[in-house]
Amino acid sequence: MLLRVEDIHKRYGKEEVLCGVSFGMMKGETKVIIGPSGTGKSTLLRCINRLTPADQGRVWLEEEEITHTRTNINKIRAQIGFVFQSFNLFAHLTALGNVRIGPMKVKRMKKDDATRLAREELDRVGLADKADAYPAELSGGQQQRVSIARALAMFPKLILFDEPTSALDPELIGEVLEVMVSLAKEGMTMLVVTHEMGFARAVADEIIFMENGVIVEQGTPTQMFTNAKHQRTGEFLNKISELYGETG
Amino acid sequence: MLRATLINIKLLIGLIAVGYIFGTLVALLQVYGGKVLGTIARIYEWIFRSIPALVLIFLFYFGPSKFGMDITGFIAAMFALGFRSSAYQSQIFRGAIQSIPTGQMMAARSMGMSQIRAIFTIILPQAFRLSIPGWTNEFSSVIKDTTLAYAASFNEVLRTARIVYDTDMTLAMTVLVFVAFIFMILTLLGNAAMGLAERRFRIPGLEVPGHEKVRQMSLGSSGLGAFGFRRFWRKTEK
C-alpha cells in the first residue's frame, strides 16, 4: 500500500469537517474524490501532507507515518506533489524557474541538472516554448500545467490534485485534463478532487463519494455510474454530469 | 564643503543599511514571528517611530558614555537614524510581504521547503521588488535627516556650512542655499537610481499599482534574497 489514511478527523471550531475518513491507495492507482462543496474534500488532501494538521487519525506513506510528530514532514512533502486550484506559481520566477526551484532548493540538485530536468518536465506538459515566460504572462491552463510540471520535477510518489480545473475557463480545462490523463496512463499515483466526470470515467480506478465529512460510497466508475448503492450517490453523479458534461 | 557632503552620503548609506537589515528582520518577526517575537518587534517599531530623530541622536551619542563607552558622533548618528529608519522600513516590507498571496507560501511548504527557506527563496525576493517604491520615499526622507547628525558634532555638511558662515555672517544665505541645492541634487539622483532599480528588477505581474508603466525588461536569473542587497548595489553601480 502506497498511501494509507486511517480515521481522519478534523474540526474547525464547532464544525466537524472530517468525521473519520479512511481509505488506501496502491502504487499507480488514480482515485477521484467527488462530493458537494463543503464536505471536506480539500481539507482531506491537506491533512494527508499536513498542510492542515488532522485532529485525530493517522496517515502513512508506505512504511512511514506522516502524522507522527517526529516525522520530518519536509522530507515527506518532497515526495508528495500538490497541485492547487489556484496554481500558486511563484510570481517572481519564470516557468522554468518554478519547475527547477524544488529540485534545487529542496533536493540540492545542481543548477544545470535541475534546468535540464525542468525543461524535460515542461516539455512533458507541452510547454517547452514557454520556459522563459513569467506566470502573469501565461493563461490559466498554462499556469496549471506549469504547476503540474513543478510537482513532477520532484519525482513524487504521489500527486494530490485539489480541484485543478475549477479555476479555469471552460476552454482551458481540456489541456490540463489531457496532461492528467496521460500521467495516469503512465502509472503516476494520483488522488484527485474534481467535478470532471469525464476524467473520472476515463482514468479513475476508483471514485470516492464524500458528503458531510464521511465517505458515503466508493467503487469503480462503472459501478458508481450504473449501479450506485446509495441514492445520494446516484443523485449527485447525475447532477454533476449534467452540470459539467462529460468532457475530458 | 563637498567633502562634508560625502560624509552625509556615507552616513546615508550606513543608516539605510542598518535600517534595511533591522527593518527586514522586524517585518519578518511581525509577520511570521508568532506572539512573543511579534510583540517584541512591534514594541521596537513603536519606540523608534515615536522618538524624535534629534532626541534619538542625543540618546545614542551621550548615552553610551554613561556606561564608559566612547563612540563617535558618526556611529551614534548612523545607528540612531538607522534604527529609526528600520522602524519605517519594516512597515514597507511588512506591507510587501503581506501582499504576496499566501498560496505561494503554501506551495513552497508543500514541496518540502522549510518556512525559513520559503521566506528566503519565495517571499523576500518578491517583497523586495514590491517595496522599492516605498523605499524611494523612505530614502528621500532620511537623506534630509542626515543633517540632524549636526547635533552629534561631527563635520557633516550643515555643520561645515555653519563653520563657514560663522566666520563671515554675510555668507550665511549663500551657503545655506548651496546646502539646499546639494540636497535637491542628491534627492534627484537618488530617486533616479531607485527608478532604475525598479525597472531593472521588474517582473511581469509583480508591479506596484501605478508603477507598471515602466518599460518591459526581463530578469536574467531568479533569486534576490536578503543577500540580493549586495547584488542590487553592484547592479546599480554599473
GROMACS .gro file of C-alpha atoms in nm:
model
  486
    1MET     CA    1   0.000   0.000   0.000
    2LEU     CA    2   0.146   0.336  -0.102
    3LEU     CA    3  -0.088   0.559   0.096
    4ARG     CA    4  -0.298   0.463   0.392
    5VAL     CA    5  -0.541   0.706   0.554
    6GLU     CA    6  -0.697   0.593   0.876
    7ASP     CA    7  -0.986   0.752   1.060
    8ILE     CA    8  -0.902   1.118   0.993
    9HIS     CA    9  -1.096   1.373   1.195
   10LYS     CA   10  -1.077   1.748   1.159
   11ARG     CA   11  -1.288   2.023   1.307
   12TYR     CA   12  -1.285   2.397   1.257
   13GLY     CA   13  -1.431   2.547   1.572
   14LYS     CA   14  -1.761   2.376   1.634
   15GLU     CA   15  -1.799   2.232   1.289
   16GLU     CA   16  -1.657   1.889   1.224
   17VAL     CA   17  -1.535   1.890   0.864
   18LEU     CA   18  -1.395   1.538   0.856
   19CYS     CA   19  -1.557   1.273   1.071
   20GLY     CA   20  -1.342   0.966   1.036
   21VAL     CA   21  -1.222   0.912   0.680
   22SER     CA   22  -1.026   0.601   0.587
   23PHE     CA   23  -0.901   0.466   0.255
   24GLY     CA   24  -0.589   0.338   0.087
   25MET     CA   25  -0.409   0.369  -0.243
   26MET     CA   26  -0.187   0.126  -0.429
   27LYS     CA   27   0.105   0.238  -0.638
   28GLY     CA   28  -0.004   0.352  -0.984
   29GLU     CA   29  -0.367   0.399  -0.891
   30THR     CA   30  -0.576   0.702  -0.974
   31LYS     CA   31  -0.857   0.783  -0.736
   32VAL     CA   32  -1.107   1.059  -0.776
   33ILE     CA   33  -1.284   1.220  -0.481
   34ILE     CA   34  -1.617   1.379  -0.556
   35GLY     CA   35  -1.887   1.534  -0.343
   36PRO     CA   36  -2.077   1.856  -0.276
   37SER     CA   37  -1.870   2.158  -0.178
   38GLY     CA   38  -1.800   2.197   0.191
   39THR     CA   39  -1.776   1.824   0.256
   40GLY     CA   40  -1.409   1.833   0.347
   41LYS     CA   41  -1.252   1.704   0.026
   42SER     CA   42  -0.984   1.974   0.013
   43THR     CA   43  -0.930   1.952   0.387
   44LEU     CA   44  -0.872   1.579   0.347
   45LEU     CA   45  -0.600   1.639   0.087
   46ARG     CA   46  -0.434   1.895   0.313
   47CYS     CA   47  -0.446   1.658   0.607
   48ILE     CA   48  -0.255   1.400   0.403
   49ASN     CA   49   0.057   1.615   0.366
   50ARG     CA   50  -0.010   1.801   0.691
   51LEU     CA   51  -0.061   2.143   0.532
   52THR     CA   52  -0.355   2.125   0.769
   53PRO     CA   53  -0.290   1.912   1.077
   54ALA     CA   54  -0.556   1.649   1.142
   55ASP     CA   55  -0.709   1.642   1.490
   56GLN     CA   56  -0.718   1.266   1.502
   57GLY     CA   57  -0.631   0.971   1.284
   58ARG     CA   58  -0.321   0.857   1.104
   59VAL     CA   59  -0.171   0.866   0.757
   60TRP     CA   60   0.110   0.652   0.619
   61LEU     CA   61   0.319   0.694   0.308
   62GLU     CA   62   0.447   0.342   0.251
   63GLU     CA   63   0.602   0.246   0.585
   64GLU     CA   64   0.636   0.596   0.724
   65GLU     CA   65   0.369   0.752   0.939
   66ILE     CA   66   0.318   1.107   0.811
   67THR     CA   67   0.105   1.210   1.107
   68HIS     CA   68   0.368   1.110   1.362
   69THR     CA   69   0.502   1.423   1.531
   70ARG     CA   70   0.861   1.308   1.496
   71THR     CA   71   0.838   1.252   1.123
   72ASN     CA   72   1.040   1.502   0.920
   73ILE     CA   73   0.745   1.650   0.736
   74ASN     CA   74   0.954   1.837   0.480
   75LYS     CA   75   1.108   1.509   0.369
   76ILE     CA   76   0.761   1.359   0.329
   77ARG     CA   77   0.623   1.659   0.145
   78ALA     CA   78   0.910   1.643  -0.103
   79GLN     CA   79   0.771   1.302  -0.205
   80ILE     CA   80   0.410   1.415  -0.241
   81GLY     CA   81   0.321   1.656  -0.518
   82PHE     CA   82   0.040   1.903  -0.459
   83VAL     CA   83  -0.148   2.081  -0.736
   84PHE     CA   84  -0.367   2.367  -0.619
   85GLN     CA   85  -0.690   2.500  -0.758
   86SER     CA   86  -0.533   2.846  -0.782
   87PHE     CA   87  -0.199   2.720  -0.926
   88ASN     CA   88   0.007   2.918  -0.674
   89LEU     CA   89   0.303   2.961  -0.903
   90PHE     CA   90   0.588   3.172  -0.770
   91ALA     CA   91   0.529   3.508  -0.935
   92HIS     CA   92   0.894   3.618  -0.947
   93LEU     CA   93   1.014   3.308  -1.129
   94THR     CA   94   0.972   3.204  -1.491
   95ALA     CA   95   0.800   2.879  -1.581
   96LEU     CA   96   1.143   2.717  -1.586
   97GLY     CA   97   1.236   2.877  -1.255
   98ASN     CA   98   0.918   2.749  -1.095
   99VAL     CA   99   0.985   2.393  -1.204
  100ARG     CA  100   1.352   2.379  -1.109
  101ILE     CA  101   1.337   2.554  -0.774
  102GLY     CA  102   1.216   2.244  -0.588
  103PRO     CA  103   1.492   2.015  -0.715
  104MET     CA  104   1.748   2.291  -0.650
  105LYS     CA  105   1.642   2.414  -0.309
  106VAL     CA  106   1.489   2.101  -0.159
  107LYS     CA  107   1.690   1.825  -0.325
  108ARG     CA  108   2.010   2.025  -0.363
  109MET     CA  109   2.038   1.935  -0.728
  110LYS     CA  110   2.297   2.128  -0.930
  111LYS     CA  111   2.156   2.417  -1.129
  112ASP     CA  112   2.247   2.269  -1.469
  113ASP     CA  113   2.090   1.934  -1.387
  114ALA     CA  114   1.782   2.099  -1.241
  115THR     CA  115   1.748   2.315  -1.552
  116ARG     CA  116   1.771   2.013  -1.779
  117LEU     CA  117   1.517   1.828  -1.570
  118ALA     CA  118   1.285   2.129  -1.562
  119ARG     CA  119   1.296   2.158  -1.941
  120GLU     CA  120   1.205   1.790  -1.974
  121GLU     CA  121   0.911   1.829  -1.740
  122LEU     CA  122   0.790   2.141  -1.918
  123ASP     CA  123   0.813   1.951  -2.242
  124ARG     CA  124   0.608   1.673  -2.085
  125VAL     CA  125   0.321   1.915  -2.018
  126GLY     CA  126   0.361   2.070  -2.363
  127LEU     CA  127   0.512   2.399  -2.256
  128ALA     CA  128   0.874   2.375  -2.368
  129ASP     CA  129   0.835   2.702  -2.559
  130LYS     CA  130   0.706   2.889  -2.252
  131ALA     CA  131   1.008   2.820  -2.033
  132ASP     CA  132   1.103   3.187  -2.006
  133ALA     CA  133   0.754   3.326  -1.952
  134TYR     CA  134   0.650   3.457  -1.612
  135PRO     CA  135   0.326   3.328  -1.457
  136ALA     CA  136   0.146   3.655  -1.530
  137GLU     CA  137   0.221   3.606  -1.899
  138LEU     CA  138   0.058   3.261  -1.909
  139SER     CA  139  -0.305   3.159  -1.940
  140GLY     CA  140  -0.469   2.977  -1.651
  141GLY     CA  141  -0.440   2.645  -1.830
  142GLN     CA  142  -0.071   2.702  -1.897
  143GLN     CA  143  -0.011   2.806  -1.537
  144GLN     CA  144  -0.176   2.489  -1.413
  145ARG     CA  145   0.036   2.279  -1.647
  146VAL     CA  146   0.349   2.452  -1.516
  147SER     CA  147   0.237   2.372  -1.164
  148ILE     CA  148   0.194   2.005  -1.263
  149ALA     CA  149   0.545   2.011  -1.412
  150ARG     CA  150   0.666   2.168  -1.087
  151ALA     CA  151   0.520   1.875  -0.897
  152LEU     CA  152   0.662   1.619  -1.142
  153ALA     CA  153   1.015   1.758  -1.117
  154MET     CA  154   1.029   1.635  -0.758
  155PHE     CA  155   0.972   1.275  -0.873
  156PRO     CA  156   0.680   1.238  -0.634
  157LYS     CA  157   0.547   0.901  -0.523
  158LEU     CA  158   0.201   1.050  -0.531
  159ILE     CA  159   0.039   1.370  -0.654
  160LEU     CA  160  -0.259   1.529  -0.482
  161PHE     CA  161  -0.481   1.744  -0.706
  162ASP     CA  162  -0.714   1.989  -0.535
  163GLU     CA  163  -0.979   2.081  -0.794
  164PRO     CA  164  -0.713   2.151  -1.057
  165THR     CA  165  -0.957   2.274  -1.321
  166SER     CA  166  -1.214   2.459  -1.111
  167ALA     CA  167  -1.050   2.799  -1.153
  168LEU     CA  168  -1.015   2.765  -1.530
  169ASP     CA  169  -1.221   2.899  -1.817
  170PRO     CA  170  -1.406   2.610  -1.985
  171GLU     CA  171  -1.194   2.620  -2.298
  172LEU     CA  172  -0.874   2.577  -2.095
  173ILE     CA  173  -0.987   2.275  -1.893
  174GLY     CA  174  -0.918   2.028  -2.171
  175GLU     CA  175  -0.543   2.093  -2.195
  176VAL     CA  176  -0.497   2.035  -1.822
  177LEU     CA  177  -0.710   1.719  -1.817
  178GLU     CA  178  -0.516   1.588  -2.115
  179VAL     CA  179  -0.192   1.615  -1.920
  180MET     CA  180  -0.352   1.447  -1.619
  181VAL     CA  181  -0.490   1.162  -1.828
  182SER     CA  182  -0.151   1.091  -1.979
  183LEU     CA  183   0.008   1.096  -1.632
  184ALA     CA  184  -0.248   0.845  -1.509
  185LYS     CA  185  -0.175   0.623  -1.806
  186GLU     CA  186   0.199   0.646  -1.740
  187GLY     CA  187   0.132   0.497  -1.399
  188MET     CA  188   0.158   0.802  -1.173
  189THR     CA  189  -0.028   0.760  -0.847
  190MET     CA  190  -0.287   1.035  -0.830
  191LEU     CA  191  -0.553   1.142  -0.583
  192VAL     CA  192  -0.779   1.397  -0.750
  193VAL     CA  193  -1.056   1.609  -0.609
  194THR     CA  194  -1.260   1.713  -0.912
  195HIS     CA  195  -1.602   1.752  -1.066
  196GLU     CA  196  -1.478   1.635  -1.406
  197MET     CA  197  -1.675   1.317  -1.451
  198GLY     CA  198  -1.533   1.255  -1.796
  199PHE     CA  199  -1.188   1.240  -1.643
  200ALA     CA  200  -1.311   1.017  -1.362
  201ARG     CA  201  -1.471   0.776  -1.608
  202ALA     CA  202  -1.169   0.767  -1.833
  203VAL     CA  203  -0.890   0.704  -1.586
  204ALA     CA  204  -1.012   0.658  -1.229
  205ASP     CA  205  -0.958   0.316  -1.076
  206GLU     CA  206  -1.197   0.418  -0.807
  207ILE     CA  207  -1.435   0.701  -0.732
  208ILE     CA  208  -1.482   0.809  -0.372
  209PHE     CA  209  -1.805   0.992  -0.298
  210MET     CA  210  -1.789   1.211   0.015
  211GLU     CA  211  -2.062   1.402   0.189
  212ASN     CA  212  -2.070   1.575   0.527
  213GLY     CA  213  -1.721   1.466   0.622
  214VAL     CA  214  -1.758   1.094   0.558
  215ILE     CA  215  -1.710   0.859   0.265
  216VAL     CA  216  -2.062   0.763   0.155
  217GLU     CA  217  -1.960   0.519  -0.111
  218GLN     CA  218  -1.663   0.415  -0.316
  219GLY     CA  219  -1.624   0.196  -0.620
  220THR     CA  220  -1.515   0.168  -0.981
  221PRO     CA  221  -1.657   0.428  -1.221
  222THR     CA  222  -1.881   0.171  -1.391
  223GLN     CA  223  -2.021   0.057  -1.062
  224MET     CA  224  -2.073   0.412  -0.935
  225PHE     CA  225  -2.236   0.541  -1.253
  226THR     CA  226  -2.460   0.247  -1.329
  227ASN     CA  227  -2.518   0.078  -1.002
  228ALA     CA  228  -2.475   0.315  -0.709
  229LYS     CA  229  -2.577   0.156  -0.380
  230HIS     CA  230  -2.677   0.481  -0.217
  231GLN     CA  231  -2.945   0.701  -0.355
  232ARG     CA  232  -2.740   1.015  -0.277
  233THR     CA  233  -2.450   0.894  -0.488
  234GLY     CA  234  -2.669   0.844  -0.789
  235GLU     CA  235  -2.837   1.181  -0.747
  236PHE     CA  236  -2.509   1.362  -0.710
  237LEU     CA  237  -2.349   1.190  -1.007
  238ASN     CA  238  -2.642   1.271  -1.230
  239LYS     CA  239  -2.647   1.632  -1.125
  240ILE     CA  240  -2.274   1.678  -1.166
  241SER     CA  241  -2.270   1.508  -1.508
  242GLU     CA  242  -2.546   1.738  -1.619
  243LEU     CA  243  -2.365   2.045  -1.494
  244TYR     CA  244  -2.017   1.971  -1.613
  245GLY     CA  245  -2.087   1.745  -1.907
  246GLU     CA  246  -1.855   1.460  -1.972
  247THR     CA  247  -1.575   1.633  -2.150
  248GLY     CA  248  -1.216   1.549  -2.094
  249MET     CA  249   3.203   7.154   0.190
  250LEU     CA  250   3.164   6.898  -0.087
  251ARG     CA  251   3.385   6.671   0.116
  252ALA     CA  252   3.142   6.716   0.402
  253THR     CA  253   2.864   6.614   0.165
  254LEU     CA  254   3.044   6.284   0.116
  255ILE     CA  255   3.016   6.228   0.489
  256ASN     CA  256   2.642   6.277   0.463
  257ILE     CA  257   2.629   6.025   0.182
  258LYS     CA  258   2.835   5.781   0.384
  259LEU     CA  259   2.602   5.833   0.676
  260LEU     CA  260   2.305   5.782   0.448
  261ILE     CA  261   2.438   5.451   0.314
  262GLY     CA  262   2.524   5.336   0.663
  263LEU     CA  263   2.189   5.422   0.811
  264ILE     CA  264   1.995   5.274   0.523
  265ALA     CA  265   2.196   4.952   0.554
  266VAL     CA  266   2.125   4.936   0.926
  267GLY     CA  267   1.763   5.022   0.858
  268TYR     CA  268   1.735   4.761   0.582
  269ILE     CA  269   1.877   4.477   0.788
  270PHE     CA  270   1.679   4.553   1.101
  271GLY     CA  271   1.374   4.657   0.902
  272THR     CA  272   1.363   4.322   0.722
  273LEU     CA  273   1.411   4.138   1.048
  274VAL     CA  274   1.138   4.335   1.226
  275ALA     CA  275   0.898   4.285   0.934
  276LEU     CA  276   0.964   3.910   0.927
  277LEU     CA  277   0.914   3.881   1.301
  278GLN     CA  278   0.590   4.076   1.279
  279VAL     CA  279   0.452   3.852   1.007
  280TYR     CA  280   0.597   3.512   1.097
  281GLY     CA  281   0.735   3.556   1.448
  282GLY     CA  282   0.435   3.437   1.642
  283LYS     CA  283   0.303   3.608   1.952
  284VAL     CA  284   0.612   3.674   2.161
  285LEU     CA  285   0.862   3.772   1.892
  286GLY     CA  286   0.593   3.959   1.701
  287THR     CA  287   0.511   4.167   2.005
  288ILE     CA  288   0.877   4.244   2.066
  289ALA     CA  289   0.907   4.357   1.705
  290ARG     CA  290   0.601   4.577   1.738
  291ILE     CA  291   0.735   4.737   2.055
  292TYR     CA  292   1.067   4.802   1.882
  293GLU     CA  293   0.885   4.962   1.591
  294TRP     CA  294   0.674   5.174   1.825
  295ILE     CA  295   0.977   5.300   2.021
  296PHE     CA  296   1.176   5.403   1.718
  297ARG     CA  297   0.882   5.555   1.541
  298SER     CA  298   0.778   5.771   1.833
  299ILE     CA  299   1.105   5.927   1.950
  300PRO     CA  300   1.207   6.241   1.759
  301ALA     CA  301   1.516   6.186   1.549
  302LEU     CA  302   1.714   6.456   1.724
  303VAL     CA  303   1.637   6.311   2.067
  304LEU     CA  304   1.743   5.968   1.942
  305ILE     CA  305   2.074   6.104   1.819
  306PHE     CA  306   2.141   6.269   2.153
  307LEU     CA  307   2.048   5.949   2.336
  308PHE     CA  308   2.280   5.742   2.120
  309TYR     CA  309   2.559   5.998   2.134
  310PHE     CA  310   2.560   6.075   2.505
  311GLY     CA  311   2.403   5.753   2.635
  312PRO     CA  312   2.690   5.509   2.583
  313SER     CA  313   2.943   5.737   2.756
  314LYS     CA  314   2.743   5.694   3.076
  315PHE     CA  315   2.850   5.330   3.062
  316GLY     CA  316   3.210   5.417   2.985
  317MET     CA  317   3.175   5.353   2.612
  318ASP     CA  318   3.316   5.610   2.381
  319ILE     CA  319   3.151   5.621   2.041
  320THR     CA  320   3.199   5.868   1.763
  321GLY     CA  321   2.930   6.105   1.654
  322PHE     CA  322   2.916   5.929   1.319
  323ILE     CA  323   2.846   5.586   1.467
  324ALA     CA  324   2.591   5.732   1.707
  325ALA     CA  325   2.408   5.911   1.429
  326MET     CA  326   2.426   5.610   1.199
  327PHE     CA  327   2.264   5.377   1.450
  328ALA     CA  328   2.018   5.631   1.586
  329LEU     CA  329   1.890   5.719   1.240
  330GLY     CA  330   1.936   5.360   1.119
  331PHE     CA  331   1.715   5.211   1.390
  332ARG     CA  332   1.464   5.484   1.335
  333SER     CA  333   1.462   5.414   0.962
  334SER     CA  334   1.434   5.040   1.027
  335ALA     CA  335   1.106   5.101   1.206
  336TYR     CA  336   0.970   5.277   0.898
  337GLN     CA  337   1.126   5.034   0.654
  338SER     CA  338   0.981   4.741   0.846
  339GLN     CA  339   0.634   4.867   0.764
  340ILE     CA  340   0.721   4.898   0.396
  341PHE     CA  341   0.843   4.537   0.398
  342ARG     CA  342   0.555   4.411   0.607
  343GLY     CA  343   0.307   4.555   0.359
  344ALA     CA  344   0.502   4.400   0.073
  345ILE     CA  345   0.524   4.059   0.240
  346GLN     CA  346   0.156   4.055   0.320
  347SER     CA  347   0.059   4.149  -0.033
  348ILE     CA  348   0.209   3.824  -0.163
  349PRO     CA  349  -0.070   3.565  -0.193
  350THR     CA  350  -0.049   3.312   0.090
  351GLY     CA  351  -0.091   3.030  -0.162
  352GLN     CA  352   0.270   3.073  -0.267
  353MET     CA  353   0.391   3.005   0.084
  354MET     CA  354   0.164   2.700   0.089
  355ALA     CA  355   0.301   2.579  -0.244
  356ALA     CA  356   0.658   2.621  -0.121
  357ARG     CA  357   0.583   2.432   0.201
  358SER     CA  358   0.401   2.159   0.010
  359MET     CA  359   0.712   2.081  -0.192
  360GLY     CA  360   0.912   2.033   0.124
  361MET     CA  361   1.069   2.373   0.188
  362SER     CA  362   1.106   2.478   0.548
  363GLN     CA  363   0.944   2.806   0.642
  364ILE     CA  364   1.279   2.984   0.657
  365ARG     CA  365   1.382   2.855   0.316
  366ALA     CA  366   1.047   2.954   0.169
  367ILE     CA  367   1.085   3.303   0.313
  368PHE     CA  368   1.428   3.346   0.159
  369THR     CA  369   1.362   3.189  -0.181
  370ILE     CA  370   0.999   3.281  -0.242
  371ILE     CA  371   0.878   3.564  -0.019
  372LEU     CA  372   1.172   3.802   0.018
  373PRO     CA  373   1.268   3.826  -0.350
  374GLN     CA  374   0.913   3.937  -0.424
  375ALA     CA  375   0.875   4.158  -0.118
  376PHE     CA  376   1.200   4.329  -0.209
  377ARG     CA  377   1.070   4.428  -0.550
  378LEU     CA  378   0.735   4.536  -0.417
  379SER     CA  379   0.896   4.760  -0.159
  380ILE     CA  380   1.115   4.961  -0.396
  381PRO     CA  381   0.859   5.245  -0.439
  382GLY     CA  382   0.812   5.273  -0.063
  383TRP     CA  383   1.181   5.259  -0.024
  384THR     CA  384   1.232   5.550  -0.266
  385ASN     CA  385   1.011   5.754  -0.040
  386GLU     CA  386   1.199   5.649   0.271
  387PHE     CA  387   1.527   5.730   0.103
  388SER     CA  388   1.431   6.087   0.020
  389SER     CA  389   1.312   6.131   0.376
  390VAL     CA  390   1.623   6.001   0.555
  391ILE     CA  391   1.867   6.177   0.329
  392LYS     CA  392   1.750   6.503   0.479
  393ASP     CA  393   1.766   6.357   0.828
  394THR     CA  394   2.141   6.319   0.786
  395THR     CA  395   2.176   6.691   0.856
  396LEU     CA  396   2.042   6.623   1.205
  397ALA     CA  397   2.372   6.448   1.272
  398TYR     CA  398   2.492   6.807   1.301
  399ALA     CA  399   2.393   6.766   1.665
  400ALA     CA  400   2.642   6.484   1.719
  401SER     CA  401   2.921   6.730   1.649
  402PHE     CA  402   3.097   6.587   1.351
  403ASN     CA  403   3.157   6.768   1.031
  404GLU     CA  404   2.865   6.677   0.812
  405VAL     CA  405   2.753   6.930   0.557
  406LEU     CA  406   2.531   7.155   0.767
  407ARG     CA  407   2.785   7.185   1.043
  408THR     CA  408   3.055   7.265   0.790
  409ALA     CA  409   2.826   7.530   0.645
  410ARG     CA  410   2.783   7.677   0.989
  411ILE     CA  411   3.159   7.690   1.041
  412VAL     CA  412   3.188   7.881   0.713
  413TYR     CA  413   2.925   8.141   0.785
  414ASP     CA  414   3.026   8.180   1.147
  415THR     CA  415   3.345   8.341   1.022
  416ASP     CA  416   3.155   8.571   0.791
  417MET     CA  417   2.784   8.623   0.857
  418THR     CA  418   2.726   8.788   0.518
  419LEU     CA  419   2.784   8.446   0.358
  420ALA     CA  420   2.505   8.276   0.554
  421MET     CA  421   2.230   8.289   0.292
  422THR     CA  422   2.461   8.190   0.007
  423VAL     CA  423   2.597   7.893   0.196
  424LEU     CA  424   2.256   7.772   0.312
  425VAL     CA  425   2.112   7.798  -0.037
  426PHE     CA  426   2.409   7.596  -0.155
  427VAL     CA  427   2.334   7.331   0.109
  428ALA     CA  428   1.971   7.324  -0.002
  429PHE     CA  429   2.089   7.282  -0.360
  430ILE     CA  430   2.313   6.990  -0.267
  431PHE     CA  431   2.019   6.805  -0.115
  432MET     CA  432   1.796   6.877  -0.411
  433ILE     CA  433   2.058   6.722  -0.639
  434LEU     CA  434   2.111   6.423  -0.407
  435THR     CA  435   1.739   6.352  -0.391
  436LEU     CA  436   1.710   6.378  -0.765
  437LEU     CA  437   1.998   6.137  -0.819
  438GLY     CA  438   1.869   5.900  -0.555
  439ASN     CA  439   1.520   5.887  -0.700
  440ALA     CA  440   1.662   5.830  -1.045
  441ALA     CA  441   1.868   5.540  -0.912
  442MET     CA  442   1.565   5.388  -0.743
  443GLY     CA  443   1.360   5.427  -1.058
  444LEU     CA  444   1.635   5.247  -1.243
  445ALA     CA  445   1.635   4.970  -0.985
  446GLU     CA  446   1.261   4.938  -1.016
  447ARG     CA  447   1.288   4.889  -1.390
  448ARG     CA  448   1.589   4.667  -1.364
  449PHE     CA  449   1.417   4.420  -1.131
  450ARG     CA  450   1.080   4.446  -1.294
  451ILE     CA  451   0.889   4.122  -1.345
  452PRO     CA  452   0.558   4.098  -1.529
  453GLY     CA  453   0.278   4.059  -1.281
  454LEU     CA  454   0.484   4.180  -0.988
  455GLU     CA  455   0.435   4.552  -1.005
  456VAL     CA  456   0.311   4.801  -0.755
  457PRO     CA  457  -0.010   4.954  -0.892
  458GLY     CA  458   0.064   5.280  -1.070
  459HIS     CA  459   0.424   5.182  -1.129
  460GLU     CA  460   0.372   4.935  -1.410
  461LYS     CA  461   0.418   5.184  -1.688
  462VAL     CA  462   0.790   5.124  -1.695
  463ARG     CA  463   0.947   4.972  -1.998
  464GLN     CA  464   0.949   4.596  -2.000
  465MET     CA  465   1.275   4.433  -1.910
  466SER     CA  466   1.337   4.074  -1.828
  467LEU     CA  467   1.545   3.948  -1.546
  468GLY     CA  468   1.833   3.713  -1.605
  469SER     CA  469   1.819   3.489  -1.306
  470SER     CA  470   1.595   3.415  -1.020
  471GLY     CA  471   1.656   3.499  -0.660
  472LEU     CA  472   1.711   3.825  -0.484
  473GLY     CA  473   1.708   3.737  -0.119
  474ALA     CA  474   1.836   3.946   0.164
  475PHE     CA  475   2.169   3.875   0.003
  476GLY     CA  476   2.038   4.038  -0.310
  477PHE     CA  477   2.112   4.368  -0.144
  478ARG     CA  478   2.475   4.330  -0.240
  479ARG     CA  479   2.387   4.237  -0.591
  480PHE     CA  480   2.149   4.527  -0.604
  481TRP     CA  481   2.428   4.771  -0.527
  482ARG     CA  482   2.659   4.615  -0.776
  483LYS     CA  483   2.395   4.629  -1.045
  484THR     CA  484   2.300   4.987  -0.986
  485GLU     CA  485   2.661   5.094  -0.980
  486LYS     CA  486   2.709   4.986  -1.339
   0.00000   0.00000   0.00000
